[in-house]
PDB file of C-alpha atoms in Angstrom:
ATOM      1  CA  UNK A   1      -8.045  31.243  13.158  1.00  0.00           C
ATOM      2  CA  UNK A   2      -5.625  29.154  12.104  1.00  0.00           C
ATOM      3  CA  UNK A   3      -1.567  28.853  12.919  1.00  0.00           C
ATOM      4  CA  UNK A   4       1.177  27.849   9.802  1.00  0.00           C
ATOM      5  CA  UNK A   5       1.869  25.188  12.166  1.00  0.00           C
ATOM      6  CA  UNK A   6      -1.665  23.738  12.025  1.00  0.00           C
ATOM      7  CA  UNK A   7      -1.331  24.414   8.601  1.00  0.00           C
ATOM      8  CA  UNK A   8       1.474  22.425   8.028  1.00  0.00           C
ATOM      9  CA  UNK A   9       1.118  19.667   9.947  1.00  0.00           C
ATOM     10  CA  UNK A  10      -2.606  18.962   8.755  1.00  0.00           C
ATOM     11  CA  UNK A  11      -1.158  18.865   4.675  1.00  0.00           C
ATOM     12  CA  UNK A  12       2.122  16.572   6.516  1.00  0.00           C
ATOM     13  CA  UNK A  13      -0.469  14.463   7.483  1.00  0.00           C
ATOM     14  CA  UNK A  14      -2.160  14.320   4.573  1.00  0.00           C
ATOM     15  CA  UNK A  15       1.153  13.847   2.400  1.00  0.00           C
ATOM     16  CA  UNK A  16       1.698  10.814   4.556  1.00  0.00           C
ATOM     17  CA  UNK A  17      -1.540   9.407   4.765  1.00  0.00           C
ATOM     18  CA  UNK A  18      -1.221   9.630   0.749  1.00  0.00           C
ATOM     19  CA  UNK A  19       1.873   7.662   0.924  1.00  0.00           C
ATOM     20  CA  UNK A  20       0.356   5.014   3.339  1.00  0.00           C
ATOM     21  CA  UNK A  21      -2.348   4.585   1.050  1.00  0.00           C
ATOM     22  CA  UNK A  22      -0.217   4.296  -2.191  1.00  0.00           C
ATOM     23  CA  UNK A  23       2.193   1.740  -0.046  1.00  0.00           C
ATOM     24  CA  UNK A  24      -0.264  -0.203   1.269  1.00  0.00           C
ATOM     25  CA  UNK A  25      -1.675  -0.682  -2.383  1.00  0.00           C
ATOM     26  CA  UNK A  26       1.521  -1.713  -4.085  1.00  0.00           C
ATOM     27  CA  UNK A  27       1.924  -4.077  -1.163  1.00  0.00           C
ATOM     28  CA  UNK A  28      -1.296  -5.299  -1.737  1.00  0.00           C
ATOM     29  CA  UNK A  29      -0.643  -6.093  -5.205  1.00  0.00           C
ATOM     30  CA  UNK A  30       2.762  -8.122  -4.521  1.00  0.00           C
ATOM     31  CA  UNK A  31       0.866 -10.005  -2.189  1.00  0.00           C
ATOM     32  CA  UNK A  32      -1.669 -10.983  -5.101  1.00  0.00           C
ATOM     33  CA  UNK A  33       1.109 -11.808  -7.348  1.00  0.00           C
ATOM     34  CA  UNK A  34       2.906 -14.103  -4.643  1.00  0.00           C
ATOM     35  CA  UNK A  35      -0.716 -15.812  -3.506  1.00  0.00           C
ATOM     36  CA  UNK A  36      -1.552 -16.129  -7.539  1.00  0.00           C
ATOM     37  CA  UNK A  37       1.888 -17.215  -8.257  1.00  0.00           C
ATOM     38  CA  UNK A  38       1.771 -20.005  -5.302  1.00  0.00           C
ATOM     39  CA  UNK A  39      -1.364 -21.340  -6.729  1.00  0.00           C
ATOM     40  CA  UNK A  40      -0.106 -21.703 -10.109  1.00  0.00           C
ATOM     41  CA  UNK A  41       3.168 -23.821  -8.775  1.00  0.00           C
ATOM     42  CA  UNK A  42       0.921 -25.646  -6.433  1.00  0.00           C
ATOM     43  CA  UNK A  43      -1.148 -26.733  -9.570  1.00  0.00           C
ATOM     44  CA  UNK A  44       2.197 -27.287 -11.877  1.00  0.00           C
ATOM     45  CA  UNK A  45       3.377 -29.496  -9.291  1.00  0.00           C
ATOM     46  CA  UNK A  46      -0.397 -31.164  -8.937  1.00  0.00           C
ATOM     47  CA  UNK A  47      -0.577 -32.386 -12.508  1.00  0.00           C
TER      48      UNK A  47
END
């Protein structure tokens, strides 16, 4: 038997672990960009 609280806080967490997840991705991605965009200056420069 479950309370609203537990209710609530278990779909909280789950909203937040969402949001982790969908942050943690788009930082991800910027990352890539700035690693892929280093290594394309770093070989402008090289040539």
């Amino acid at each position: 038997m479950s309370s609203p609280q537990d209710l609530s806080g278990s779909s909280g967490k789950a909203a937040r672990t969402a949001f982790e997840g969908r942050w943690n991705a788009l930082h991800g991605v910027r990352t890539l960009c700035a690693v892929a965009a280093r290594a394309l200056t770093t070989a402008a420069v090289g040539r």
